[in-house]
Short mmCIF file of N, CA and C in Angstrom, two decimals:
data_model
loop_
_atom_site.label_atom_id
_atom_site.label_comp_id
_atom_site.label_asym_id
_atom_site.label_seq_id
_atom_site.Cartn_x
_atom_site.Cartn_y
_atom_site.Cartn_z
N MET A 1 37.29 21.95 -24.08
CA MET A 1 38.70 22.10 -24.40
C MET A 1 39.42 22.58 -23.16
N VAL A 2 40.74 22.42 -23.16
CA VAL A 2 41.55 22.77 -21.99
C VAL A 2 42.54 23.86 -22.37
N ILE A 3 42.67 24.87 -21.49
CA ILE A 3 43.67 25.92 -21.65
C ILE A 3 44.47 26.01 -20.34
N ASP A 4 45.65 26.62 -20.42
CA ASP A 4 46.45 26.85 -19.22
C ASP A 4 46.27 28.30 -18.79
N VAL A 5 46.05 28.53 -17.50
CA VAL A 5 45.85 29.88 -16.98
C VAL A 5 46.81 30.12 -15.83
N LYS A 6 47.46 31.28 -15.85
CA LYS A 6 48.32 31.70 -14.75
C LYS A 6 47.91 33.11 -14.36
N VAL A 7 47.74 33.34 -13.07
CA VAL A 7 47.32 34.64 -12.54
C VAL A 7 48.45 35.21 -11.70
N SER A 8 48.81 36.48 -11.94
CA SER A 8 49.88 37.10 -11.16
C SER A 8 49.50 37.17 -9.69
N ALA A 9 50.50 37.13 -8.84
CA ALA A 9 50.29 37.08 -7.39
C ALA A 9 49.48 38.26 -6.87
N VAL A 10 49.68 39.43 -7.45
CA VAL A 10 48.95 40.63 -7.00
C VAL A 10 47.44 40.46 -7.17
N LEU A 11 47.02 39.69 -8.16
CA LEU A 11 45.59 39.51 -8.44
C LEU A 11 44.97 38.32 -7.73
N ARG A 12 45.75 37.57 -6.98
CA ARG A 12 45.23 36.34 -6.38
C ARG A 12 44.05 36.57 -5.44
N PHE A 13 43.93 37.78 -4.91
CA PHE A 13 42.84 38.07 -3.97
C PHE A 13 41.47 38.10 -4.66
N TYR A 14 41.47 38.22 -5.97
CA TYR A 14 40.22 38.31 -6.72
C TYR A 14 39.77 36.97 -7.30
N VAL A 15 40.65 35.98 -7.28
CA VAL A 15 40.36 34.69 -7.90
C VAL A 15 39.72 33.78 -6.86
N LYS A 16 38.70 33.03 -7.29
CA LYS A 16 37.99 32.17 -6.37
C LYS A 16 38.89 31.10 -5.75
N PHE A 17 39.77 30.49 -6.53
CA PHE A 17 40.67 29.46 -6.02
C PHE A 17 42.11 29.85 -6.34
N PRO A 18 42.68 30.84 -5.62
CA PRO A 18 43.99 31.39 -6.00
C PRO A 18 45.12 30.38 -5.97
N GLU A 19 45.05 29.40 -5.09
CA GLU A 19 46.15 28.45 -4.99
C GLU A 19 46.35 27.66 -6.28
N HIS A 20 45.32 27.55 -7.10
CA HIS A 20 45.41 26.80 -8.35
C HIS A 20 46.11 27.59 -9.44
N PHE A 21 46.01 28.91 -9.41
CA PHE A 21 46.40 29.70 -10.57
C PHE A 21 47.70 30.47 -10.42
N LEU A 22 48.34 30.44 -9.26
CA LEU A 22 49.60 31.16 -9.11
C LEU A 22 50.71 30.48 -9.89
N LYS A 23 50.73 29.17 -9.90
CA LYS A 23 51.75 28.44 -10.64
C LYS A 23 51.24 28.02 -12.01
N GLY A 24 50.01 28.26 -12.26
CA GLY A 24 49.39 27.86 -13.53
C GLY A 24 48.53 26.64 -13.31
N ASP A 25 47.44 26.59 -14.02
CA ASP A 25 46.54 25.45 -13.90
C ASP A 25 45.79 25.28 -15.20
N ARG A 26 45.38 24.09 -15.44
CA ARG A 26 44.57 23.80 -16.62
C ARG A 26 43.11 24.05 -16.28
N VAL A 27 42.44 24.69 -17.20
CA VAL A 27 41.03 25.02 -17.01
C VAL A 27 40.24 24.49 -18.19
N GLU A 28 39.18 23.78 -17.90
CA GLU A 28 38.30 23.28 -18.96
C GLU A 28 37.30 24.38 -19.28
N VAL A 29 37.21 24.73 -20.56
CA VAL A 29 36.27 25.75 -21.03
C VAL A 29 35.55 25.21 -22.25
N PRO A 30 34.34 25.69 -22.52
CA PRO A 30 33.62 25.21 -23.71
C PRO A 30 34.27 25.73 -25.00
N GLU A 31 34.07 25.00 -26.08
CA GLU A 31 34.53 25.46 -27.40
C GLU A 31 33.96 26.84 -27.66
N GLY A 32 34.76 27.73 -28.20
CA GLY A 32 34.29 29.08 -28.51
C GLY A 32 34.34 30.04 -27.34
N ALA A 33 34.88 29.59 -26.20
CA ALA A 33 34.96 30.47 -25.02
C ALA A 33 35.92 31.63 -25.31
N THR A 34 35.65 32.77 -24.68
CA THR A 34 36.48 33.95 -24.85
C THR A 34 37.31 34.22 -23.59
N VAL A 35 38.29 35.11 -23.73
CA VAL A 35 39.08 35.55 -22.58
C VAL A 35 38.15 36.09 -21.50
N GLU A 36 37.17 36.90 -21.88
CA GLU A 36 36.23 37.49 -20.92
C GLU A 36 35.50 36.40 -20.13
N GLN A 37 35.08 35.35 -20.80
CA GLN A 37 34.36 34.28 -20.11
C GLN A 37 35.25 33.57 -19.09
N VAL A 38 36.52 33.41 -19.40
CA VAL A 38 37.44 32.80 -18.44
C VAL A 38 37.62 33.73 -17.24
N LEU A 39 37.77 35.02 -17.48
CA LEU A 39 37.90 35.98 -16.37
C LEU A 39 36.66 35.94 -15.47
N GLN A 40 35.49 35.83 -16.07
CA GLN A 40 34.26 35.72 -15.28
C GLN A 40 34.25 34.43 -14.46
N ARG A 41 34.70 33.37 -15.08
CA ARG A 41 34.72 32.07 -14.38
C ARG A 41 35.67 32.10 -13.18
N LEU A 42 36.75 32.90 -13.30
CA LEU A 42 37.69 33.04 -12.20
C LEU A 42 37.20 34.05 -11.16
N HIS A 43 36.05 34.66 -11.42
CA HIS A 43 35.40 35.59 -10.50
C HIS A 43 36.12 36.92 -10.36
N PHE A 44 36.74 37.39 -11.45
CA PHE A 44 37.32 38.74 -11.42
C PHE A 44 36.19 39.75 -11.50
N PRO A 45 36.13 40.70 -10.57
CA PRO A 45 35.11 41.75 -10.66
C PRO A 45 35.36 42.59 -11.92
N GLU A 46 34.29 43.05 -12.56
CA GLU A 46 34.43 43.86 -13.77
C GLU A 46 35.21 45.14 -13.52
N ARG A 47 35.17 45.65 -12.31
CA ARG A 47 35.86 46.90 -12.00
C ARG A 47 37.37 46.75 -11.94
N ILE A 48 37.87 45.52 -11.90
CA ILE A 48 39.30 45.27 -11.84
C ILE A 48 39.86 45.22 -13.25
N ASN A 49 40.81 46.12 -13.52
CA ASN A 49 41.45 46.17 -14.82
C ASN A 49 42.61 45.18 -14.83
N VAL A 50 42.63 44.28 -15.81
CA VAL A 50 43.72 43.32 -15.93
C VAL A 50 44.29 43.37 -17.34
N PHE A 51 45.51 42.90 -17.47
CA PHE A 51 46.21 42.81 -18.74
C PHE A 51 46.35 41.33 -19.05
N VAL A 52 45.88 40.90 -20.22
CA VAL A 52 45.91 39.48 -20.57
C VAL A 52 46.92 39.24 -21.69
N ILE A 53 47.78 38.26 -21.46
CA ILE A 53 48.73 37.80 -22.47
C ILE A 53 48.27 36.40 -22.88
N LEU A 54 48.04 36.21 -24.16
CA LEU A 54 47.58 34.93 -24.67
C LEU A 54 48.64 34.40 -25.64
N ASN A 55 49.26 33.30 -25.26
CA ASN A 55 50.33 32.70 -26.07
C ASN A 55 51.44 33.70 -26.36
N GLY A 56 51.77 34.53 -25.36
CA GLY A 56 52.87 35.47 -25.48
C GLY A 56 52.53 36.78 -26.18
N ILE A 57 51.25 36.98 -26.51
CA ILE A 57 50.82 38.19 -27.22
C ILE A 57 49.71 38.87 -26.43
N PRO A 58 49.78 40.21 -26.25
CA PRO A 58 48.68 40.91 -25.58
C PRO A 58 47.34 40.60 -26.27
N SER A 59 46.31 40.41 -25.48
CA SER A 59 45.02 40.00 -26.02
C SER A 59 43.90 40.87 -25.45
N ASP A 60 42.84 41.01 -26.23
CA ASP A 60 41.65 41.69 -25.71
C ASP A 60 40.69 40.65 -25.14
N ARG A 61 39.70 41.13 -24.44
CA ARG A 61 38.78 40.23 -23.73
C ARG A 61 37.84 39.46 -24.66
N GLY A 62 37.71 39.90 -25.88
CA GLY A 62 36.82 39.23 -26.82
C GLY A 62 37.46 38.11 -27.62
N LYS A 63 38.76 37.91 -27.43
CA LYS A 63 39.49 36.88 -28.18
C LYS A 63 38.94 35.50 -27.88
N VAL A 64 38.68 34.74 -28.94
CA VAL A 64 38.19 33.36 -28.79
C VAL A 64 39.39 32.45 -28.55
N LEU A 65 39.26 31.59 -27.55
CA LEU A 65 40.35 30.70 -27.15
C LEU A 65 40.35 29.41 -27.96
N LYS A 66 41.55 28.80 -28.03
CA LYS A 66 41.71 27.52 -28.72
C LYS A 66 42.31 26.51 -27.75
N GLU A 67 42.11 25.25 -28.04
CA GLU A 67 42.68 24.17 -27.24
C GLU A 67 44.18 24.40 -27.02
N GLY A 68 44.63 24.30 -25.76
CA GLY A 68 46.04 24.41 -25.44
C GLY A 68 46.57 25.82 -25.30
N ASP A 69 45.71 26.84 -25.44
CA ASP A 69 46.17 28.22 -25.27
C ASP A 69 46.74 28.42 -23.88
N GLU A 70 47.70 29.35 -23.78
CA GLU A 70 48.29 29.72 -22.50
C GLU A 70 47.92 31.17 -22.20
N MET A 71 47.17 31.37 -21.13
CA MET A 71 46.65 32.68 -20.78
C MET A 71 47.26 33.15 -19.46
N HIS A 72 47.92 34.32 -19.50
CA HIS A 72 48.49 34.94 -18.30
C HIS A 72 47.66 36.17 -17.97
N VAL A 73 47.23 36.29 -16.72
CA VAL A 73 46.44 37.44 -16.28
C VAL A 73 47.35 38.27 -15.35
N LEU A 74 47.62 39.50 -15.76
CA LEU A 74 48.56 40.35 -15.05
C LEU A 74 47.89 41.65 -14.61
N ALA A 75 48.41 42.24 -13.56
CA ALA A 75 47.96 43.57 -13.13
C ALA A 75 48.61 44.60 -14.05
N PRO A 76 47.89 45.65 -14.43
CA PRO A 76 48.51 46.69 -15.26
C PRO A 76 49.59 47.42 -14.47
N LEU A 77 50.58 47.88 -15.17
CA LEU A 77 51.66 48.63 -14.53
C LEU A 77 51.26 50.06 -14.32
N SER A 78 51.81 50.66 -13.30
CA SER A 78 51.57 52.09 -13.06
C SER A 78 52.86 52.69 -12.53
N GLY A 79 52.96 53.96 -12.63
CA GLY A 79 54.16 54.61 -12.16
C GLY A 79 53.84 56.02 -11.70
N GLY A 80 54.82 56.72 -11.30
CA GLY A 80 54.52 58.06 -10.84
C GLY A 80 55.72 58.95 -10.77
#
């Protein structure tokens, strides 16, 4: 199945092929794939905390994806 993935610019240094995901790209994943599996496929280190929006709704890493889902990977906000 195919999903759309967009990675925020701040996180591009962690993605294997950043030029594909800054504007969004389609990614082929197996049926039943989870958000976590997509993050692993993009080569995000486990130590990097990211915020995932799936179809406009915050999502956890265990969420099972469906055909045509839109996944945005964002850096968490911080302040001081």
